[in-house]
């Protein structure tokens, strides 16, 4: 559990991000309710209520000229949406986080996208981060699809083109589901680039998971989460295991059931000619990556693969040296595409 000392509604946390003792003067329920409606035509700037949260997770970026934040009603959930824009915008990046993850721990990927002059759009998935919903649960992966499709539609309508997507683990699965379900060929795809980091198809020990969920599901709602090392960054591992107040502490069996139904659906889909960029660490013990890469090769024969030796599952929270190699490769892929620069003011007006 987090190292915490309760004093009324204020709590003191040891922040593993910097090793400081800081006051946690916020909670997710109050923050979500304090967020204004996310008006796509007039993006709401992040208010003062969000400042302690941003300080805690170090979500202040010198590369960003403006930070937007709001609450989105979608698929029956109240979702926290955030966006950062650089002064000069050359497109939009939609980031989709993984299971157990949230916006707060994706600072390195947000900064990378801002450095590429991309406006960032990211939502905390249901039951994650600041968003509402049963913790770490989902009824069906198609609920994720409904949410992601709304983000894509609104980004196409109101945010600067071209559109890039980045998905970590389950986030990658959501993107794969989106394009395969709709059978989007290159001329139909809304994405200039599709970037999958440690993408989920099957988790590690999938056969055991398939057998246990039907047996345990009728009797248990959740199992206590075990924090396995999924990165070589020990400071990050300590932070999520002991100090991150937004980390779910249980594996929700509703999510496992949803995954069990999704895997055969996605593995049965016909292939596409889309170019998909995949980064995979060879020390990943979270997903069954040798199998997953075979599946993704079948679904996307034009895929580009970059293996990252020594990297675990949490690529955006790996050691600095491994992150540098990750982002150098992503930048190389992004620069394959010509993009026209527009100002952030023009991007706002276009909505």
mmCIF file of C-alpha atoms in Angstrom:
data_model
loop_
_atom_site.group_PDB
_atom_site.id
_atom_site.type_symbol
_atom_site.label_atom_id
_atom_site.label_comp_id
_atom_site.label_asym_id
_atom_site.label_seq_id
_atom_site.Cartn_x
_atom_site.Cartn_y
_atom_site.Cartn_z
ATOM 1 C CA UNK A 1 0.000 0.000 0.000
ATOM 2 C CA UNK A 2 1.141 3.603 -0.433
ATOM 3 C CA UNK A 3 3.114 5.155 2.382
ATOM 4 C CA UNK A 4 0.429 7.503 3.627
ATOM 5 C CA UNK A 5 -0.406 9.465 6.742
ATOM 6 C CA UNK A 6 -4.021 10.637 6.947
ATOM 7 C CA UNK A 7 -4.684 14.068 8.445
ATOM 8 C CA UNK A 8 -8.326 14.855 7.878
ATOM 9 C CA UNK A 9 -8.850 14.877 4.123
ATOM 10 C CA UNK A 10 -5.201 15.680 3.443
ATOM 11 C CA UNK A 11 -2.739 12.864 3.030
ATOM 12 C CA UNK A 12 1.025 12.839 2.886
ATOM 13 C CA UNK A 13 2.651 10.629 0.281
ATOM 14 C CA UNK A 14 6.237 9.716 -0.368
ATOM 15 C CA UNK A 15 6.488 10.509 -4.069
ATOM 16 C CA UNK A 16 8.641 7.880 -5.764
ATOM 17 C CA UNK A 17 8.875 10.145 -8.805
ATOM 18 C CA UNK A 18 11.319 12.427 -6.989
ATOM 19 C CA UNK A 19 11.761 10.930 -3.543
ATOM 20 C CA UNK A 20 10.039 13.909 -1.896
ATOM 21 C CA UNK A 21 7.534 13.897 0.935
ATOM 22 C CA UNK A 22 4.619 15.865 -0.452
ATOM 23 C CA UNK A 23 1.067 16.618 0.587
ATOM 24 C CA UNK A 24 -1.648 14.896 -1.399
ATOM 25 C CA UNK A 25 -4.354 17.542 -1.273
ATOM 26 C CA UNK A 26 -6.753 15.953 -3.760
ATOM 27 C CA UNK A 27 -8.786 12.843 -4.420
ATOM 28 C CA UNK A 28 -10.002 11.473 -7.727
ATOM 29 C CA UNK A 29 -13.730 11.774 -7.041
ATOM 30 C CA UNK A 30 -13.544 15.475 -6.212
ATOM 31 C CA UNK A 31 -11.207 16.169 -9.125
ATOM 32 C CA UNK A 32 -13.442 14.431 -11.659
ATOM 33 C CA UNK A 33 -16.480 16.357 -10.466
ATOM 34 C CA UNK A 34 -14.527 19.629 -10.541
ATOM 35 C CA UNK A 35 -13.647 19.178 -14.201
ATOM 36 C CA UNK A 36 -15.860 21.083 -16.663
ATOM 37 C CA UNK A 37 -17.545 19.355 -19.557
ATOM 38 C CA UNK A 38 -14.997 18.690 -22.290
ATOM 39 C CA UNK A 39 -16.278 21.073 -24.965
ATOM 40 C CA UNK A 40 -14.533 20.070 -28.181
ATOM 41 C CA UNK A 41 -15.261 23.372 -29.910
ATOM 42 C CA UNK A 42 -13.879 25.437 -27.035
ATOM 43 C CA UNK A 43 -11.430 23.229 -25.172
ATOM 44 C CA UNK A 44 -11.537 23.988 -21.420
ATOM 45 C CA UNK A 45 -8.201 25.011 -19.933
ATOM 46 C CA UNK A 46 -7.049 23.044 -16.892
ATOM 47 C CA UNK A 47 -8.119 24.854 -13.730
ATOM 48 C CA UNK A 48 -6.382 25.396 -10.416
ATOM 49 C CA UNK A 49 -8.091 22.345 -8.903
ATOM 50 C CA UNK A 50 -5.914 20.154 -11.132
ATOM 51 C CA UNK A 51 -2.610 21.780 -10.138
ATOM 52 C CA UNK A 52 -1.806 19.512 -7.130
ATOM 53 C CA UNK A 53 -2.473 16.447 -9.292
ATOM 54 C CA UNK A 54 -0.186 17.789 -12.025
ATOM 55 C CA UNK A 55 2.509 18.552 -9.459
ATOM 56 C CA UNK A 56 2.288 15.062 -7.973
ATOM 57 C CA UNK A 57 2.696 13.335 -11.343
ATOM 58 C CA UNK A 58 5.015 15.973 -12.817
ATOM 59 C CA UNK A 59 2.640 16.766 -15.656
ATOM 60 C CA UNK A 60 4.000 20.229 -16.312
ATOM 61 C CA UNK A 61 5.798 20.432 -19.620
ATOM 62 C CA UNK A 62 7.955 23.288 -20.840
ATOM 63 C CA UNK A 63 7.115 22.146 -24.378
ATOM 64 C CA UNK A 64 3.382 22.799 -23.837
ATOM 65 C CA UNK A 65 1.920 26.262 -24.265
ATOM 66 C CA UNK A 66 -1.511 25.243 -22.972
ATOM 67 C CA UNK A 67 -3.096 22.414 -20.958
ATOM 68 C CA UNK A 68 -6.752 21.482 -21.369
ATOM 69 C CA UNK A 69 -8.797 19.193 -19.121
ATOM 70 C CA UNK A 70 -12.429 18.221 -18.826
ATOM 71 C CA UNK A 71 -14.999 15.535 -18.183
ATOM 72 C CA UNK A 72 -16.458 13.460 -21.010
ATOM 73 C CA UNK A 73 -19.684 11.450 -20.754
ATOM 74 C CA UNK A 74 -19.238 8.404 -22.963
ATOM 75 C CA UNK A 75 -20.366 4.751 -23.015
ATOM 76 C CA UNK A 76 -22.117 5.248 -19.678
ATOM 77 C CA UNK A 77 -18.973 6.534 -17.931
ATOM 78 C CA UNK A 78 -17.678 9.867 -16.699
ATOM 79 C CA UNK A 79 -14.163 10.085 -18.122
ATOM 80 C CA UNK A 80 -11.279 12.463 -17.435
ATOM 81 C CA UNK A 81 -9.811 13.842 -20.665
ATOM 82 C CA UNK A 82 -6.640 15.924 -20.913
ATOM 83 C CA UNK A 83 -4.838 17.599 -23.783
ATOM 84 C CA UNK A 84 -1.561 19.478 -24.085
ATOM 85 C CA UNK A 85 -0.623 21.615 -27.093
ATOM 86 C CA UNK A 86 2.761 23.044 -28.104
ATOM 87 C CA UNK A 87 3.053 26.572 -29.485
ATOM 88 C CA UNK A 88 3.458 25.247 -33.028
ATOM 89 C CA UNK A 89 1.268 22.230 -33.827
ATOM 90 C CA UNK A 90 2.069 19.739 -36.578
ATOM 91 C CA UNK A 91 -0.707 17.249 -35.840
ATOM 92 C CA UNK A 92 -2.437 15.380 -33.038
ATOM 93 C CA UNK A 93 -1.418 12.312 -31.043
ATOM 94 C CA UNK A 94 -4.053 10.210 -29.299
ATOM 95 C CA UNK A 95 -2.484 8.219 -26.461
ATOM 96 C CA UNK A 96 -4.208 5.094 -25.127
ATOM 97 C CA UNK A 97 -2.880 3.740 -21.849
ATOM 98 C CA UNK A 98 -2.657 0.160 -20.621
ATOM 99 C CA UNK A 99 -4.474 -1.834 -17.969
ATOM 100 C CA UNK A 100 -3.829 -0.456 -14.450
ATOM 101 C CA UNK A 101 -2.208 2.635 -16.035
ATOM 102 C CA UNK A 102 -3.413 6.235 -16.228
ATOM 103 C CA UNK A 103 -2.422 9.617 -17.636
ATOM 104 C CA UNK A 104 -0.290 10.473 -14.610
ATOM 105 C CA UNK A 105 2.391 7.898 -15.399
ATOM 106 C CA UNK A 106 2.646 8.697 -19.126
ATOM 107 C CA UNK A 107 4.642 11.893 -18.737
ATOM 108 C CA UNK A 108 7.570 10.715 -20.850
ATOM 109 C CA UNK A 109 5.330 9.828 -23.808
ATOM 110 C CA UNK A 110 3.405 13.096 -23.496
ATOM 111 C CA UNK A 111 6.678 15.047 -23.512
ATOM 112 C CA UNK A 112 7.957 13.106 -26.520
ATOM 113 C CA UNK A 113 4.820 13.918 -28.524
ATOM 114 C CA UNK A 114 5.029 17.589 -27.573
ATOM 115 C CA UNK A 115 8.653 17.636 -28.714
ATOM 116 C CA UNK A 116 7.418 16.318 -32.074
ATOM 117 C CA UNK A 117 5.031 19.314 -32.129
ATOM 118 C CA UNK A 118 1.970 17.123 -31.718
ATOM 119 C CA UNK A 119 -1.026 18.126 -29.654
ATOM 120 C CA UNK A 120 -1.673 15.347 -27.142
ATOM 121 C CA UNK A 121 -5.109 13.904 -26.378
ATOM 122 C CA UNK A 122 -5.456 11.266 -23.662
ATOM 123 C CA UNK A 123 -8.350 9.870 -21.638
ATOM 124 C CA UNK A 124 -8.261 7.813 -18.455
ATOM 125 C CA UNK A 125 -10.111 4.624 -19.371
ATOM 126 C CA UNK A 126 -13.095 3.523 -17.223
ATOM 127 C CA UNK A 127 -12.028 2.440 -13.752
ATOM 128 C CA UNK A 128 -8.584 3.989 -14.211
ATOM 129 C CA UNK A 129 -6.929 7.219 -13.150
ATOM 130 C CA UNK A 130 -9.388 10.036 -12.510
ATOM 131 C CA UNK A 131 -12.230 8.453 -14.487
ATOM 132 C CA UNK A 132 -15.348 6.894 -13.031
ATOM 133 C CA UNK A 133 -16.322 3.252 -13.214
ATOM 134 C CA UNK A 134 -15.650 0.112 -11.213
ATOM 135 C CA UNK A 135 -11.887 -0.043 -10.546
ATOM 136 C CA UNK A 136 -9.953 -1.813 -13.311
ATOM 137 C CA UNK A 137 -13.138 -3.338 -14.771
ATOM 138 C CA UNK A 138 -14.895 -3.340 -18.126
ATOM 139 C CA UNK A 139 -17.965 -5.187 -19.363
ATOM 140 C CA UNK A 140 -16.621 -5.706 -22.874
ATOM 141 C CA UNK A 141 -13.646 -4.553 -24.901
ATOM 142 C CA UNK A 142 -16.199 -3.043 -27.274
ATOM 143 C CA UNK A 143 -16.886 -0.441 -24.563
ATOM 144 C CA UNK A 144 -13.272 0.627 -25.017
ATOM 145 C CA UNK A 145 -13.942 0.726 -28.753
ATOM 146 C CA UNK A 146 -16.929 3.023 -28.287
ATOM 147 C CA UNK A 147 -14.823 5.447 -26.239
ATOM 148 C CA UNK A 148 -11.864 5.349 -28.615
ATOM 149 C CA UNK A 149 -14.070 5.858 -31.666
ATOM 150 C CA UNK A 150 -15.532 9.008 -30.087
ATOM 151 C CA UNK A 151 -12.018 10.348 -29.461
ATOM 152 C CA UNK A 152 -11.036 9.632 -33.060
ATOM 153 C CA UNK A 153 -14.163 11.269 -34.476
ATOM 154 C CA UNK A 154 -13.790 14.376 -32.320
ATOM 155 C CA UNK A 155 -10.069 14.640 -33.020
ATOM 156 C CA UNK A 156 -10.742 14.459 -36.760
ATOM 157 C CA UNK A 157 -13.400 17.133 -36.439
ATOM 158 C CA UNK A 158 -11.779 19.588 -34.033
ATOM 159 C CA UNK A 159 -8.038 18.943 -33.599
ATOM 160 C CA UNK A 160 -5.103 19.544 -35.970
ATOM 161 C CA UNK A 161 -4.347 16.976 -38.673
ATOM 162 C CA UNK A 162 -2.662 14.610 -39.283
ATOM 163 C CA UNK A 163 -3.681 12.134 -36.601
ATOM 164 C CA UNK A 164 -1.251 9.713 -34.930
ATOM 165 C CA UNK A 165 -2.119 7.060 -32.341
ATOM 166 C CA UNK A 166 0.033 5.474 -29.655
ATOM 167 C CA UNK A 167 -1.173 2.533 -27.576
ATOM 168 C CA UNK A 168 0.607 0.791 -24.712
ATOM 169 C CA UNK A 169 -0.432 -2.828 -24.026
ATOM 170 C CA UNK A 170 -4.247 -2.797 -23.650
ATOM 171 C CA UNK A 171 -4.143 0.591 -25.373
ATOM 172 C CA UNK A 172 -2.554 -1.149 -28.340
ATOM 173 C CA UNK A 173 -5.274 -3.799 -28.244
ATOM 174 C CA UNK A 174 -7.916 -1.054 -28.383
ATOM 175 C CA UNK A 175 -6.311 0.432 -31.505
ATOM 176 C CA UNK A 176 -5.939 -2.999 -33.151
ATOM 177 C CA UNK A 177 -9.594 -3.729 -32.380
ATOM 178 C CA UNK A 178 -10.644 -0.410 -33.915
ATOM 179 C CA UNK A 179 -8.974 -0.952 -37.288
ATOM 180 C CA UNK A 180 -9.638 -4.706 -37.609
ATOM 181 C CA UNK A 181 -13.275 -4.479 -36.557
ATOM 182 C CA UNK A 182 -13.885 -1.837 -39.239
ATOM 183 C CA UNK A 183 -11.550 -3.476 -41.775
ATOM 184 C CA UNK A 184 -9.869 -0.143 -42.465
ATOM 185 C CA UNK A 185 -7.549 -0.264 -45.451
ATOM 186 C CA UNK A 186 -4.914 2.488 -45.894
ATOM 187 C CA UNK A 187 -7.187 4.809 -47.886
ATOM 188 C CA UNK A 188 -9.868 4.563 -45.178
ATOM 189 C CA UNK A 189 -7.703 4.876 -42.090
ATOM 190 C CA UNK A 190 -7.916 8.134 -40.133
ATOM 191 C CA UNK A 191 -4.362 7.595 -38.856
ATOM 192 C CA UNK A 192 -1.142 8.795 -40.412
ATOM 193 C CA UNK A 193 0.767 6.499 -38.077
ATOM 194 C CA UNK A 194 -0.236 3.657 -35.746
ATOM 195 C CA UNK A 195 2.256 2.955 -32.975
ATOM 196 C CA UNK A 196 1.846 -0.062 -30.689
ATOM 197 C CA UNK A 197 4.016 -0.436 -27.583
ATOM 198 C CA UNK A 198 4.081 -3.906 -25.980
ATOM 199 C CA UNK A 199 0.693 -4.593 -27.606
ATOM 200 C CA UNK A 200 -1.702 -6.974 -25.895
ATOM 201 C CA UNK A 201 -3.310 -9.840 -27.745
ATOM 202 C CA UNK A 202 -2.840 -12.612 -25.211
ATOM 203 C CA UNK A 203 -1.377 -12.105 -21.740
ATOM 204 C CA UNK A 204 1.391 -14.283 -20.400
ATOM 205 C CA UNK A 205 0.107 -17.712 -19.242
ATOM 206 C CA UNK A 206 -3.043 -17.265 -21.271
ATOM 207 C CA UNK A 207 -4.173 -20.884 -21.005
ATOM 208 C CA UNK A 208 -4.205 -20.655 -17.202
ATOM 209 C CA UNK A 209 -6.125 -17.392 -17.348
ATOM 210 C CA UNK A 210 -8.740 -18.917 -19.670
ATOM 211 C CA UNK A 211 -9.278 -21.844 -17.320
ATOM 212 C CA UNK A 212 -9.331 -19.938 -14.030
ATOM 213 C CA UNK A 213 -11.681 -17.076 -14.905
ATOM 214 C CA UNK A 214 -14.802 -19.243 -15.487
ATOM 215 C CA UNK A 215 -14.049 -21.180 -12.297
ATOM 216 C CA UNK A 216 -13.472 -18.158 -10.065
ATOM 217 C CA UNK A 217 -15.808 -15.660 -11.723
ATOM 218 C CA UNK A 218 -19.058 -16.893 -10.115
ATOM 219 C CA UNK A 219 -17.539 -16.628 -6.632
ATOM 220 C CA UNK A 220 -15.054 -13.746 -6.744
ATOM 221 C CA UNK A 221 -15.144 -10.252 -8.209
ATOM 222 C CA UNK A 222 -11.443 -9.576 -7.906
ATOM 223 C CA UNK A 223 -8.064 -10.952 -6.906
ATOM 224 C CA UNK A 224 -5.344 -9.112 -5.044
ATOM 225 C CA UNK A 225 -2.887 -7.645 -7.503
ATOM 226 C CA UNK A 226 0.720 -8.796 -7.494
ATOM 227 C CA UNK A 227 3.192 -6.138 -8.581
ATOM 228 C CA UNK A 228 5.648 -7.944 -10.842
ATOM 229 C CA UNK A 229 8.718 -6.081 -12.150
ATOM 230 C CA UNK A 230 7.682 -4.809 -15.591
ATOM 231 C CA UNK A 231 10.478 -2.264 -16.047
ATOM 232 C CA UNK A 232 14.163 -1.977 -15.206
ATOM 233 C CA UNK A 233 13.480 1.430 -13.608
ATOM 234 C CA UNK A 234 13.389 0.534 -9.905
ATOM 235 C CA UNK A 235 12.238 4.019 -8.874
ATOM 236 C CA UNK A 236 9.183 3.659 -11.101
ATOM 237 C CA UNK A 237 8.468 0.160 -9.787
ATOM 238 C CA UNK A 238 8.584 1.389 -6.194
ATOM 239 C CA UNK A 239 6.323 4.310 -7.048
ATOM 240 C CA UNK A 240 3.509 2.302 -8.609
ATOM 241 C CA UNK A 241 3.674 -0.448 -5.982
ATOM 242 C CA UNK A 242 3.820 1.737 -2.885
ATOM 243 C CA UNK A 243 3.138 5.403 -3.582
ATOM 244 C CA UNK A 244 0.738 5.910 -6.503
ATOM 245 C CA UNK A 245 -2.768 6.595 -5.124
ATOM 246 C CA UNK A 246 -4.360 5.910 -8.523
ATOM 247 C CA UNK A 247 -2.967 2.388 -8.922
ATOM 248 C CA UNK A 248 -5.665 -0.315 -8.677
ATOM 249 C CA UNK A 249 -4.831 -2.835 -5.978
ATOM 250 C CA UNK A 250 -6.895 -5.686 -7.424
ATOM 251 C CA UNK A 251 -7.280 -7.608 -10.681
ATOM 252 C CA UNK A 252 -10.946 -7.341 -11.624
ATOM 253 C CA UNK A 253 -12.329 -10.603 -12.985
ATOM 254 C CA UNK A 254 -14.883 -8.746 -15.125
ATOM 255 C CA UNK A 255 -11.945 -7.377 -17.100
ATOM 256 C CA UNK A 256 -10.465 -10.882 -17.439
ATOM 257 C CA UNK A 257 -13.823 -12.181 -18.688
ATOM 258 C CA UNK A 258 -13.979 -9.365 -21.244
ATOM 259 C CA UNK A 259 -10.463 -10.237 -22.411
ATOM 260 C CA UNK A 260 -11.380 -13.930 -22.674
ATOM 261 C CA UNK A 261 -14.198 -13.058 -25.071
ATOM 262 C CA UNK A 262 -12.116 -10.527 -27.012
ATOM 263 C CA UNK A 263 -9.067 -12.681 -27.838
ATOM 264 C CA UNK A 264 -10.856 -15.176 -30.151
ATOM 265 C CA UNK A 265 -12.733 -12.300 -31.779
ATOM 266 C CA UNK A 266 -9.585 -10.393 -32.662
ATOM 267 C CA UNK A 267 -7.585 -13.463 -33.699
ATOM 268 C CA UNK A 268 -10.334 -14.394 -36.187
ATOM 269 C CA UNK A 269 -10.233 -11.061 -38.047
ATOM 270 C CA UNK A 270 -8.883 -10.982 -41.631
ATOM 271 C CA UNK A 271 -5.653 -9.097 -42.369
ATOM 272 C CA UNK A 272 -5.219 -5.488 -43.452
ATOM 273 C CA UNK A 273 -2.639 -3.680 -45.564
ATOM 274 C CA UNK A 274 -2.143 -0.953 -42.948
ATOM 275 C CA UNK A 275 1.398 -0.114 -41.877
ATOM 276 C CA UNK A 276 1.596 -0.607 -38.112
ATOM 277 C CA UNK A 277 4.671 0.258 -36.043
ATOM 278 C CA UNK A 278 5.387 -2.111 -33.142
ATOM 279 C CA UNK A 279 7.948 -1.762 -30.353
ATOM 280 C CA UNK A 280 8.449 -4.803 -28.143
ATOM 281 C CA UNK A 281 10.854 -5.528 -25.295
ATOM 282 C CA UNK A 282 12.370 -8.995 -25.057
ATOM 283 C CA UNK A 283 12.109 -9.027 -21.233
ATOM 284 C CA UNK A 284 8.337 -8.535 -21.232
ATOM 285 C CA UNK A 285 6.695 -10.957 -18.794
ATOM 286 C CA UNK A 286 3.225 -9.398 -18.938
ATOM 287 C CA UNK A 287 2.040 -10.264 -22.446
ATOM 288 C CA UNK A 288 2.714 -13.396 -24.503
ATOM 289 C CA UNK A 289 4.742 -11.350 -26.936
ATOM 290 C CA UNK A 290 6.165 -14.153 -29.162
ATOM 291 C CA UNK A 291 2.610 -15.301 -29.909
ATOM 292 C CA UNK A 292 1.290 -11.753 -30.153
ATOM 293 C CA UNK A 293 3.912 -10.734 -32.696
ATOM 294 C CA UNK A 294 2.965 -13.720 -34.856
ATOM 295 C CA UNK A 295 -0.702 -12.728 -34.715
ATOM 296 C CA UNK A 296 0.069 -9.104 -35.547
ATOM 297 C CA UNK A 297 2.309 -10.175 -38.434
ATOM 298 C CA UNK A 298 -0.650 -12.126 -39.832
ATOM 299 C CA UNK A 299 -3.099 -9.255 -39.323
ATOM 300 C CA UNK A 300 -0.730 -6.554 -40.588
ATOM 301 C CA UNK A 301 1.706 -8.017 -43.147
ATOM 302 C CA UNK A 302 3.150 -4.506 -43.688
ATOM 303 C CA UNK A 303 3.962 -4.065 -39.999
ATOM 304 C CA UNK A 304 7.310 -2.621 -38.903
ATOM 305 C CA UNK A 305 8.840 -4.176 -35.787
ATOM 306 C CA UNK A 306 11.495 -2.745 -33.499
ATOM 307 C CA UNK A 307 12.710 -5.150 -30.815
ATOM 308 C CA UNK A 308 14.154 -3.419 -27.763
ATOM 309 C CA UNK A 309 16.604 -5.775 -26.024
ATOM 310 C CA UNK A 310 16.523 -5.607 -22.234
ATOM 311 C CA UNK A 311 13.179 -3.804 -22.071
ATOM 312 C CA UNK A 312 10.229 -4.984 -20.010
ATOM 313 C CA UNK A 313 6.538 -4.356 -20.556
ATOM 314 C CA UNK A 314 6.288 -0.727 -19.388
ATOM 315 C CA UNK A 315 8.167 0.797 -22.297
ATOM 316 C CA UNK A 316 7.196 4.411 -21.558
ATOM 317 C CA UNK A 317 8.477 3.926 -17.999
ATOM 318 C CA UNK A 318 11.658 2.015 -18.743
ATOM 319 C CA UNK A 319 15.151 3.181 -17.825
ATOM 320 C CA UNK A 320 16.291 6.436 -19.383
ATOM 321 C CA UNK A 321 18.665 4.660 -21.764
ATOM 322 C CA UNK A 322 15.926 2.352 -23.054
ATOM 323 C CA UNK A 323 13.429 5.202 -23.337
ATOM 324 C CA UNK A 324 15.916 7.149 -25.452
ATOM 325 C CA UNK A 325 16.116 4.247 -27.891
ATOM 326 C CA UNK A 326 12.329 3.848 -27.882
ATOM 327 C CA UNK A 327 11.691 7.496 -28.677
ATOM 328 C CA UNK A 328 14.468 7.686 -31.257
ATOM 329 C CA UNK A 329 12.762 4.872 -33.163
ATOM 330 C CA UNK A 330 9.296 6.414 -32.824
ATOM 331 C CA UNK A 331 10.660 9.761 -34.036
ATOM 332 C CA UNK A 332 12.218 8.045 -37.040
ATOM 333 C CA UNK A 333 8.871 6.507 -37.966
ATOM 334 C CA UNK A 334 7.012 9.781 -37.445
ATOM 335 C CA UNK A 335 9.411 11.710 -39.638
ATOM 336 C CA UNK A 336 8.572 9.429 -42.554
ATOM 337 C CA UNK A 337 5.373 11.462 -42.916
ATOM 338 C CA UNK A 338 5.249 15.046 -44.294
ATOM 339 C CA UNK A 339 3.381 17.411 -41.996
ATOM 340 C CA UNK A 340 2.442 21.091 -42.290
ATOM 341 C CA UNK A 341 2.946 23.325 -39.271
ATOM 342 C CA UNK A 342 0.073 25.393 -37.867
ATOM 343 C CA UNK A 343 -0.122 27.590 -34.804
ATOM 344 C CA UNK A 344 -1.938 26.480 -31.664
ATOM 345 C CA UNK A 345 -4.218 29.504 -32.008
ATOM 346 C CA UNK A 346 -5.251 28.340 -35.475
ATOM 347 C CA UNK A 347 -5.863 24.868 -34.080
ATOM 348 C CA UNK A 348 -8.217 26.322 -31.452
ATOM 349 C CA UNK A 349 -10.106 28.408 -33.992
ATOM 350 C CA UNK A 350 -10.589 25.467 -36.334
ATOM 351 C CA UNK A 351 -12.923 23.903 -33.773
#
